[in-house]
Coordinates of C-alpha atoms and ligand atoms in Angstrom, one line a residue:
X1 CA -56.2 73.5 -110.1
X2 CA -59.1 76.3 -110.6
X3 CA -60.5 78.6 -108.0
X4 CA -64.1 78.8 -108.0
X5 CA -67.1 80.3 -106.3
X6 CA -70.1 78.6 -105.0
X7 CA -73.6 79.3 -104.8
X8 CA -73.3 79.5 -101.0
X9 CA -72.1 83.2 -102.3
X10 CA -73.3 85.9 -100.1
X11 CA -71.9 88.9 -101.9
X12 CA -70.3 90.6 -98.8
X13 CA -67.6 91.5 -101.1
X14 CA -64.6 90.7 -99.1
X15 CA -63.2 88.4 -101.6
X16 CA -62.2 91.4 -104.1
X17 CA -59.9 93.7 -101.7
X18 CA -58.4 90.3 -100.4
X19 CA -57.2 89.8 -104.1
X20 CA -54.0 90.8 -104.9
X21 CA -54.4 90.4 -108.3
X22 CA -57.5 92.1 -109.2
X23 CA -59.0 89.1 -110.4
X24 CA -62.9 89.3 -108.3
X25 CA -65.5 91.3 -109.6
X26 CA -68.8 91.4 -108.4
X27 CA -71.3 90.7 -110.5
X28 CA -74.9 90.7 -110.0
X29 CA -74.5 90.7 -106.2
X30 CA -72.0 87.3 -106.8
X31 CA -68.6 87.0 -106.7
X32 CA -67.2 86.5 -110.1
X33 CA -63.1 85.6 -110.7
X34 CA -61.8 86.7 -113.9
X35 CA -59.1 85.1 -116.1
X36 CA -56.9 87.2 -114.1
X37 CA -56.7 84.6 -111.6
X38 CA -53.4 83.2 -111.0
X39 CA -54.9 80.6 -108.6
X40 CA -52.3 81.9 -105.7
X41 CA -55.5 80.9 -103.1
X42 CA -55.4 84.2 -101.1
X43 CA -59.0 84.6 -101.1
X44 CA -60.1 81.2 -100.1
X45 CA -59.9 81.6 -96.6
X46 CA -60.9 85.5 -96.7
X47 CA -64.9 83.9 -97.3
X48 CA -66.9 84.1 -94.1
X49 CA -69.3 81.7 -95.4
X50 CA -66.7 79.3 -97.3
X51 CA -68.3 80.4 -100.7
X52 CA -64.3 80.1 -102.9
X53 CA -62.9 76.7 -103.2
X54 CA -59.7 75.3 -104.9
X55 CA -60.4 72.3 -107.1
X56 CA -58.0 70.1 -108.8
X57 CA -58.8 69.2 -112.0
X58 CA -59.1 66.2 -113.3
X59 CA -56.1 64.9 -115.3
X60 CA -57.2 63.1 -118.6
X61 CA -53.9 62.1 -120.1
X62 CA -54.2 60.2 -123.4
X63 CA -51.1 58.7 -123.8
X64 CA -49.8 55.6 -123.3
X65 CA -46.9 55.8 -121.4
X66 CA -45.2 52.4 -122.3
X67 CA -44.9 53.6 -125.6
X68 CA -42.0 55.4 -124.4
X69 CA -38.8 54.3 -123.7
X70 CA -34.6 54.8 -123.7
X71 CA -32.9 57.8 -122.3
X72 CA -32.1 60.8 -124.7
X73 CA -29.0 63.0 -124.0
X74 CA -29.2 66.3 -126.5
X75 CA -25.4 66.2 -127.9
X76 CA -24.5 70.4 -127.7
X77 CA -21.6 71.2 -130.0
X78 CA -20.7 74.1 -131.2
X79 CA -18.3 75.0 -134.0
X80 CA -17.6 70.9 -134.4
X81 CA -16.5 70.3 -130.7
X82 CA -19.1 68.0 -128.1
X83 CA -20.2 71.0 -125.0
X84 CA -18.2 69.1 -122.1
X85 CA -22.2 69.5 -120.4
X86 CA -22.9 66.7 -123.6
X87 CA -20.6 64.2 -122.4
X88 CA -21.3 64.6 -118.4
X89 CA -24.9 64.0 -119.4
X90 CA -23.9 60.8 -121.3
X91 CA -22.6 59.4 -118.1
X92 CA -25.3 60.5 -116.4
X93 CA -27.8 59.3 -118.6
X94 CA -25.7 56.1 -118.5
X95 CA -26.8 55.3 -115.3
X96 CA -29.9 56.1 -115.5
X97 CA -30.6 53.9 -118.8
X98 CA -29.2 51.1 -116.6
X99 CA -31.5 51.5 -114.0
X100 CA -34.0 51.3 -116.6
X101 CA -32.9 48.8 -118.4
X102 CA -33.2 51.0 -121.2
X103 CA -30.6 51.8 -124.4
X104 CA -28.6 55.4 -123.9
X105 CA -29.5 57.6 -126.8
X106 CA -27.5 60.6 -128.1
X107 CA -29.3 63.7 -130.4
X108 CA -27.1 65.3 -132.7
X109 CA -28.0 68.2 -135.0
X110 CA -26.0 70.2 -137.4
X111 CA -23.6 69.6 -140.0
X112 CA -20.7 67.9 -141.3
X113 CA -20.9 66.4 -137.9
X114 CA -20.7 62.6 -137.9
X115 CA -17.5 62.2 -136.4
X116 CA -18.7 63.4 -132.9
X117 CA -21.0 59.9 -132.6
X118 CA -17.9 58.1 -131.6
X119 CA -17.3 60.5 -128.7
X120 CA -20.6 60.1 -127.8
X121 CA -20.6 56.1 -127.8
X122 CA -17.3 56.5 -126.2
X123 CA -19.2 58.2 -123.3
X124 CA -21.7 55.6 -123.2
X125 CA -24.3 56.1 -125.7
X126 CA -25.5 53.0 -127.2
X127 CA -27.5 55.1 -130.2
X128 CA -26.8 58.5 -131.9
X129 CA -29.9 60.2 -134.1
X130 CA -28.0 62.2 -136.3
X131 CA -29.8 65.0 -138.5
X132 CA -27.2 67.2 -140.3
X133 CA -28.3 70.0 -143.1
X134 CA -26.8 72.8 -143.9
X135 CA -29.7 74.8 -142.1
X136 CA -28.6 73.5 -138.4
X137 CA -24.9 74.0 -138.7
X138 CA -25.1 76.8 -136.2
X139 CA -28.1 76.4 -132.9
X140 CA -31.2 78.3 -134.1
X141 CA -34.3 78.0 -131.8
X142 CA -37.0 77.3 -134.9
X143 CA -35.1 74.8 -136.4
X144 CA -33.3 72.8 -133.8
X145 CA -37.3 73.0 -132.2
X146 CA -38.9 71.6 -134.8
X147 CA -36.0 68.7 -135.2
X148 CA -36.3 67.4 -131.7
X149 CA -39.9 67.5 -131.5
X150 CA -40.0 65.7 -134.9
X151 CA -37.4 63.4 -133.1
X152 CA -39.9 62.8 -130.3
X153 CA -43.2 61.7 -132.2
X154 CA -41.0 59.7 -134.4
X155 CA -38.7 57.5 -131.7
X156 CA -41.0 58.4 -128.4
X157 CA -37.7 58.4 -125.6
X158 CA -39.1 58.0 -122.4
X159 CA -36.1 60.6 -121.0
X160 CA -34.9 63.6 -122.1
X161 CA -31.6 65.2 -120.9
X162 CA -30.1 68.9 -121.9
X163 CA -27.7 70.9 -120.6
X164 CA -28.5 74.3 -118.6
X165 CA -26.5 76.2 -121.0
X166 CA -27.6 79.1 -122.6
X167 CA -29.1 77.1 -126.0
X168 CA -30.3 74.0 -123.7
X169 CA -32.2 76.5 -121.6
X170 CA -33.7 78.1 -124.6
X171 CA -34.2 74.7 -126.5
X172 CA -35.5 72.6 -124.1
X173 CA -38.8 75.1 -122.8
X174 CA -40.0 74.8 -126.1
X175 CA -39.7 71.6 -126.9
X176 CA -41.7 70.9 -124.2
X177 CA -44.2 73.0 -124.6
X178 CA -45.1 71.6 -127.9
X179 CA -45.0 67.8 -127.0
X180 CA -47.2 68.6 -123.9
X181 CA -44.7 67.4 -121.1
X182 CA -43.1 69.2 -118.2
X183 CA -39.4 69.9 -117.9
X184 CA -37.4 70.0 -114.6
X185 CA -35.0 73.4 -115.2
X186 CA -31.3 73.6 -113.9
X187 CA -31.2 70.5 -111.8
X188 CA -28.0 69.8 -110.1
X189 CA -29.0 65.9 -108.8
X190 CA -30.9 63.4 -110.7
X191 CA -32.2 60.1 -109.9
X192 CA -34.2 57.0 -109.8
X193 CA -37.6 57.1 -107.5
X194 CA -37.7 53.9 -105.8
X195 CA -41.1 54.0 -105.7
X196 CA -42.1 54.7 -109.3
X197 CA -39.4 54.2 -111.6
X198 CA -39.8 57.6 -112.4
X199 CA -36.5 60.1 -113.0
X200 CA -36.1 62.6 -109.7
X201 CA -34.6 65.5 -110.5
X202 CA -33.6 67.5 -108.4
X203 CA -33.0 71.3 -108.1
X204 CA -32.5 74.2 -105.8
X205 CA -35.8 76.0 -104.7
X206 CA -37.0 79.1 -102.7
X207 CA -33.3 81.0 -103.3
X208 CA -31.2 78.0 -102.8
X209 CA -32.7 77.0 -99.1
X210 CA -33.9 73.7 -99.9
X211 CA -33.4 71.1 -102.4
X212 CA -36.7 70.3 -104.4
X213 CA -37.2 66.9 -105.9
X214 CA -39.9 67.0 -109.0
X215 CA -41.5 63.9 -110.6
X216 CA -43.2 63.7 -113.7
X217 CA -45.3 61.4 -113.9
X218 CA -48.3 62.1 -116.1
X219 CA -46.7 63.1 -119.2
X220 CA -43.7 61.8 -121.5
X221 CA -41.2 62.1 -122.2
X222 CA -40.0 63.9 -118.9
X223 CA -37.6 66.3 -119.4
X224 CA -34.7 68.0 -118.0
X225 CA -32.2 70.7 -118.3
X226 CA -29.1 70.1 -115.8
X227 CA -26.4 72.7 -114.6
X228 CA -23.0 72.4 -116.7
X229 CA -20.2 70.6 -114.4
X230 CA -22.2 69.0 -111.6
X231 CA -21.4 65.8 -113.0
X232 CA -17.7 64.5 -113.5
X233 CA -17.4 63.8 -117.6
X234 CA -17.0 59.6 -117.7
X235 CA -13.6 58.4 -118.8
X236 CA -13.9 57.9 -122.2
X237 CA -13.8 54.4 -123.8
X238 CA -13.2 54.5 -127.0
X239 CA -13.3 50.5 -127.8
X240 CA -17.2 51.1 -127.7
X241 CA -19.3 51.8 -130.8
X242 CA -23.1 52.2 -131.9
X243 CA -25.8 52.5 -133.9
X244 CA -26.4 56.0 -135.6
X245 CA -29.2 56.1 -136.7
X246 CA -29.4 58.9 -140.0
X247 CA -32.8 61.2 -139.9
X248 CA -33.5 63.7 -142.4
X249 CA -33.9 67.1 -141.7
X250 CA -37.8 68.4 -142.4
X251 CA -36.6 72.2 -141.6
X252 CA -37.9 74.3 -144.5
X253 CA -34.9 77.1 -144.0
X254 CA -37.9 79.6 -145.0
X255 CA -39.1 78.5 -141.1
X256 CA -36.0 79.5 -139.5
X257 CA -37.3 83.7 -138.8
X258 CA -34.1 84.4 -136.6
X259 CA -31.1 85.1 -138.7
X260 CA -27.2 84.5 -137.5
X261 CA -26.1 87.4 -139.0
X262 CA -22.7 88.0 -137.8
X263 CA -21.0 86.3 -134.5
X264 CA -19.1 88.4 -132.2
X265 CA -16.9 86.2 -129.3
X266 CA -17.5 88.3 -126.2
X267 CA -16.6 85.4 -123.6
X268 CA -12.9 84.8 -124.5
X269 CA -11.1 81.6 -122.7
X270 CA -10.8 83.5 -120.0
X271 CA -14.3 83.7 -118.9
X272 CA -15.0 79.9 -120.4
X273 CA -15.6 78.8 -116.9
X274 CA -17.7 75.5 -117.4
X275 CA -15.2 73.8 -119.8
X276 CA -12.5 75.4 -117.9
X277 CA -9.6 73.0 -116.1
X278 CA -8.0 75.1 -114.1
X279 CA -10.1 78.6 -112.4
X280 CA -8.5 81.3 -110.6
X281 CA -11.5 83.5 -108.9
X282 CA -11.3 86.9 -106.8
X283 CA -13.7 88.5 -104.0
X284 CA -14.4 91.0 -101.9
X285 CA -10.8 90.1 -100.2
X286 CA -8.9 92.1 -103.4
X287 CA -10.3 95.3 -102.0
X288 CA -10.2 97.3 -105.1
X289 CA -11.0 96.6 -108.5
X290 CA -7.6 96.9 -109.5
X291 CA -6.4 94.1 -107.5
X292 CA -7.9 91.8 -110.3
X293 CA -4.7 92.3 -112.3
X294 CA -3.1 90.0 -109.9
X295 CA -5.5 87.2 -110.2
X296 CA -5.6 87.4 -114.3
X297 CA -1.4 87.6 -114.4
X298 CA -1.9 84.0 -112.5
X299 CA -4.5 82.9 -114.5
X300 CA -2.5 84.0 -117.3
X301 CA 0.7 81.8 -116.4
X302 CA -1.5 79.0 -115.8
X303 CA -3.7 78.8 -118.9
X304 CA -6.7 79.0 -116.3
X305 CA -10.2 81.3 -116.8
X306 CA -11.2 83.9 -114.3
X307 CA -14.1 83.6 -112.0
X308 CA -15.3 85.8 -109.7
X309 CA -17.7 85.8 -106.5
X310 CA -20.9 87.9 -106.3
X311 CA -19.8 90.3 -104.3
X312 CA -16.5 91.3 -106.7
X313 CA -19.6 90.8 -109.7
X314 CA -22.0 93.3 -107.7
X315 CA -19.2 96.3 -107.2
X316 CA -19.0 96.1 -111.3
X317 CA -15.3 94.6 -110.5
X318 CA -16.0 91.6 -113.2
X319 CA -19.0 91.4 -115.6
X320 CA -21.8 88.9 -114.4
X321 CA -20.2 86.2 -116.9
X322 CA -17.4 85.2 -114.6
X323 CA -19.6 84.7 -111.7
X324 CA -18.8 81.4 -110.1
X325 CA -21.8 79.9 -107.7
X326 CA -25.7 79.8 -107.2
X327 CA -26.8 82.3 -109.3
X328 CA -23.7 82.2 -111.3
X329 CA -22.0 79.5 -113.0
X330 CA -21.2 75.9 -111.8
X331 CA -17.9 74.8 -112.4
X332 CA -16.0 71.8 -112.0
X333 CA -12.3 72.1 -112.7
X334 CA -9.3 69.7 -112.1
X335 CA -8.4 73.3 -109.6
X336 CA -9.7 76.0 -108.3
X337 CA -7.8 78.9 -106.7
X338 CA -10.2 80.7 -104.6
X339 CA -8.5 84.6 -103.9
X340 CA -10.1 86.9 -100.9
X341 CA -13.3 85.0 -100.9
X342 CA -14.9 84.0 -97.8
X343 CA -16.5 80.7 -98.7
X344 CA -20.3 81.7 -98.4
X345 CA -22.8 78.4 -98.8
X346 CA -24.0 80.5 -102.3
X347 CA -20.4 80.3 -103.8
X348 CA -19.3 76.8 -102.1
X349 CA -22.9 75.8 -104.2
X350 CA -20.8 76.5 -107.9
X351 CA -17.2 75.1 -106.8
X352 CA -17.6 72.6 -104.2
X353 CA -17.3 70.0 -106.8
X354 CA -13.4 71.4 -108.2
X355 CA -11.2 68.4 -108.0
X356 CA -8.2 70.3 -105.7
X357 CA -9.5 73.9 -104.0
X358 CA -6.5 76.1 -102.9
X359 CA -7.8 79.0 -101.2
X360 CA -5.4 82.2 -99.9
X361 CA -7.3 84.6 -97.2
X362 CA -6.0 86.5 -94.5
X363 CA -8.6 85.3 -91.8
X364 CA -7.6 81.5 -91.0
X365 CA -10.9 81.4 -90.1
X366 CA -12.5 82.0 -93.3
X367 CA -15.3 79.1 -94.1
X368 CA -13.6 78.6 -97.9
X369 CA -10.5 76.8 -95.6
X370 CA -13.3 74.0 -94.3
X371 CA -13.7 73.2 -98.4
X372 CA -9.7 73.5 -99.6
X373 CA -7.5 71.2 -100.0
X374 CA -4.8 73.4 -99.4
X375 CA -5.2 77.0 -97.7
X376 CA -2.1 80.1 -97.9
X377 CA -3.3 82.5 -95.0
X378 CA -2.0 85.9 -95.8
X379 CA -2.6 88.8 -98.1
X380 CA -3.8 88.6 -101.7
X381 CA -1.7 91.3 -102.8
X382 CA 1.8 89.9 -101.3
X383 CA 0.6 86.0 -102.3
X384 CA -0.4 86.3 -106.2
X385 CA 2.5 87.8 -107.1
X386 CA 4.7 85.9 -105.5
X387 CA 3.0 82.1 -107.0
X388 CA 2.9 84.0 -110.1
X389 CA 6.3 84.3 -109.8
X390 CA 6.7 81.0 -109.2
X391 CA 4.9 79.4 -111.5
X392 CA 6.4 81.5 -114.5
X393 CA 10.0 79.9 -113.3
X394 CA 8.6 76.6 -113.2
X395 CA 7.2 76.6 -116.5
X396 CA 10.5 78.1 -117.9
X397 CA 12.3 75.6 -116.0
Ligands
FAD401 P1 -16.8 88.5 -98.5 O1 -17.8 87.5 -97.9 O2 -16.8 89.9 -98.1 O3 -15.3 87.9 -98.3 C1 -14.1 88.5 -98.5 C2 -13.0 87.6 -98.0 O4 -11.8 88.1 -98.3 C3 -13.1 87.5 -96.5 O5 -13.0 86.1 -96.1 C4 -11.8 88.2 -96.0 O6 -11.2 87.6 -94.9 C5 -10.9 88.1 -97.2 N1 -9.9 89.2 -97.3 C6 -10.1 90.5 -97.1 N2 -9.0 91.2 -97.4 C7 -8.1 90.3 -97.8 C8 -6.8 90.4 -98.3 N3 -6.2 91.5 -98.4 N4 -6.1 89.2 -98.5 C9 -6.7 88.0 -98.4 N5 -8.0 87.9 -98.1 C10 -8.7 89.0 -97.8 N6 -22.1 84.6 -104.0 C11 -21.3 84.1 -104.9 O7 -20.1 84.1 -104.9 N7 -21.9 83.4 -106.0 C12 -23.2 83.3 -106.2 O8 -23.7 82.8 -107.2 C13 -24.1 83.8 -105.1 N8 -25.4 83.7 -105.2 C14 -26.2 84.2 -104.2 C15 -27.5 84.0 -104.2 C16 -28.3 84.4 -103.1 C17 -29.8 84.1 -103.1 C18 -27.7 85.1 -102.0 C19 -28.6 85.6 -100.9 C20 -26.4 85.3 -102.0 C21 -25.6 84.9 -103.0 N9 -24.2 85.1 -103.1 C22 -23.4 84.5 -104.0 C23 -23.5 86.0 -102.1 C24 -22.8 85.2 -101.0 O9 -23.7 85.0 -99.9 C25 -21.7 86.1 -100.4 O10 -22.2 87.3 -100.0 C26 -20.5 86.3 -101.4 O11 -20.1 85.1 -102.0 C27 -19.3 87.0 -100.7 O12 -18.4 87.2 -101.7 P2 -16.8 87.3 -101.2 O13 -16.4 86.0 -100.6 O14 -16.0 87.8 -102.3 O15 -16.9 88.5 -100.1
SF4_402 FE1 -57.4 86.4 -106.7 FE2 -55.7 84.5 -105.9 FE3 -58.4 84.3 -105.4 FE4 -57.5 84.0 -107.9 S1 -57.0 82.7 -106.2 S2 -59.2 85.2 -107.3 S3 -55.7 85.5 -107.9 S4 -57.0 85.8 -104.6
SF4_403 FE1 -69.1 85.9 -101.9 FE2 -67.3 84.9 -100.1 FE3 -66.5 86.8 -101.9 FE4 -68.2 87.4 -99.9 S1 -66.1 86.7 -99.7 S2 -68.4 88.0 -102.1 S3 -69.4 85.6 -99.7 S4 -67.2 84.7 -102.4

């Protein structure tokens, strides 16, 4: 797309005040647009005489797309242990291959890391690419970059799948950028157009309102990054095996500029939402901020992490960490004990998907009860303590 001006220019000037950008300048009695010029269109219709137009440009893609094929999954470990967002994607990706008739392929980088390729076929991968050096035993953006775009010009996978984590959302930008493609950020759906084979991904847009679909269909491979816990993890099946295929790491460690120098664990299991199996979250309902302690003594007794809504984030009750929902974290765990929270569509968007809700409020009106499987109506600070109670006598028991 470029804006441009015409000849039919008659240098009224209008165009430059309608710019929010500063982007016009008049020059030599014309309208001139700078490199300023974020294309938003806001002058276009501000010409009397029609003088601005918005061009697409021509796409002259040089690539032959049928060079590419099979569906990638990026394998995220961490400290020898598969990301629960690495296996999810292998089912996903499992589908999609099928649709595609194409193999499943997992990527996995560090070191001393083999034995993780079996939990990968046993989630459905048919291939793993395996690069392990001592260089990439810990996630570092230069060298984990330059290993999966040396992975790409080498094999040429058609799809691309990582996981909206922290190092997934850092990785997978870059990658990008240096083959050339696009990449579809934080989807929460994905897909098979019918009518061009191509992947839809799909993703919340404009604040959550609607649900964009995105196609990418000029440039391979297309690429992804998709929301941790959206997708159930497939049952694994460990009578499967595959290929792995052994590549050499061409990471000069001089390359690698940022350092780990030290790692500090900020996020303890309590606040390990997305791998998390059981959640117990509190809002607005717990009135002060010391009614959290009731909500971590259960979490406590039941081995379970600590979410929070954004309302009990936005009072400074919990850290922005243990935020459960849109702008927060998805989660997905076997249950998900919802404490003075109302059930707004932003926070339903990050739990909806918990195998069993329980939810205690005092309004039996409260839209979280239209979600739960099972609902206590009554006060937080009575309840908790008393299934905290419970719970400690059943586990003594
Ligand atoms: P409230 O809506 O105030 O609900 C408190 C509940 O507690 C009520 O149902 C009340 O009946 C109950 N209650 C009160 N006292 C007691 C008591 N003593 N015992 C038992 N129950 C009691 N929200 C999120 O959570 N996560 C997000 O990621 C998120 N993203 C957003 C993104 C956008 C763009 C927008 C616009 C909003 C977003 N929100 C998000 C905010 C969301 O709309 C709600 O405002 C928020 O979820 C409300 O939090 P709450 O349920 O804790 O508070
Ligand atoms: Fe300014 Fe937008 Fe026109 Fe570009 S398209 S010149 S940014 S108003
Ligand atoms: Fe030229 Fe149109 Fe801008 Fe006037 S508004 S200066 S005619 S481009």
């Amino acid at each position: 797309m470029a804006v441009k001006v015409t000849n039919e220019c008659i240098g009224c000037g209008a165009c430059v005040t309608a710019c929010p950008f500063g982007a016009i300048e008049m020059r030599q009695n014309k309208a001139y647009i700078t490199e300023a010029c974020t294309m938003c269109g806001a002058c276009v219709e501000t010409c009397p005489v029609k003088a601005i137009i918005r061009e697409e440009e021509k796409k002259e893609v040089a690539m032959d797309k049928t060079e590419y094929k099979d569906v990638w999954v990026y394998l995220e470990n961490e400290e020898g242990k598969m990301r629960n967002v690495a296996l999810e994607l292998l089912g996903e990706g499992r589908k999609l291959a099928d649709s595609m008739g194409q193999k499943l392929a997992g990527v996995l980088i560090g070191n001393n890391i083999e034995g993780l390729a079996k939990e990968a076929f046993a989630a459905g991968a048919d291939q793993v690419y395996l690069v392990e050096a001592p260089e990439l035993a810990r996630y570092n953006n230069d060298g984990y970059t330059a290993t999966v775009v040396d992975l790409i010009k080498s094999y040429k996978p058609s799809v691309i799948l990582l996981g909206a984590t922290n190092n997934g959302r850092d990785l997978g930008p870059r990658v990008a950028c240096r083959i050339g493609t696009g990449l579809t950020a934080d989807c929460t759906g994905l897909g098979i157009d019918e009518e061009t084979g191509l992947v839809a991904w799909t993703r919340p847009a404009f604040g959550g309102n609607i649900m964009a679909t995105i196609l990418c269909p000029d440039h391979r491979p297309q690429m992804g990054t998709v929301r941790p816990s959206v997708f159930k993890r497939p049952v694994p099946d460990y009578s499967r095996s595959g290929e792995i295929i052994r590549v050499p790491s061409k990471v000069n460690p001089a390359d690698i500029r940022a350092k780990i120098i030290d790692i500090i664990h900020v996020c303890t299991a309590s606040c390990n939402l997305e791998e998390a199996e059981i959640i117990v979250s509190g809002g607005r309902g717990l009135g002060i901020p010391e009614n959290f302690c009731y909500v971590e003594a259960l979490a406590e007794v039941l081995g379970a992490s600590v979410g929070a809504s954004r309302a009990a984030v936005d009072a400074g009750w919990k850290p922005p960490l243990h935020q459960v929902g849109q702008t927060g974290k998805t989660v997905g765990p076997k249950i998900y004990i919802a404490c003075g929270i109302s059930g707004a569509i932003q926070h339903l968007a990050g739990m909806s998907s918990s195998d069993v809700i329980i939810a205690i409020n005092k309004d039996p009106e409260a839209p979280i009860f239209n979600v739960a499987d099972y609902g206590i109506v009554g006060d937080i600070v009575e309840v908790l303590p008393i299934l905290t109670e419970e719970f400690k006598k059943i586990k003594a028991s």
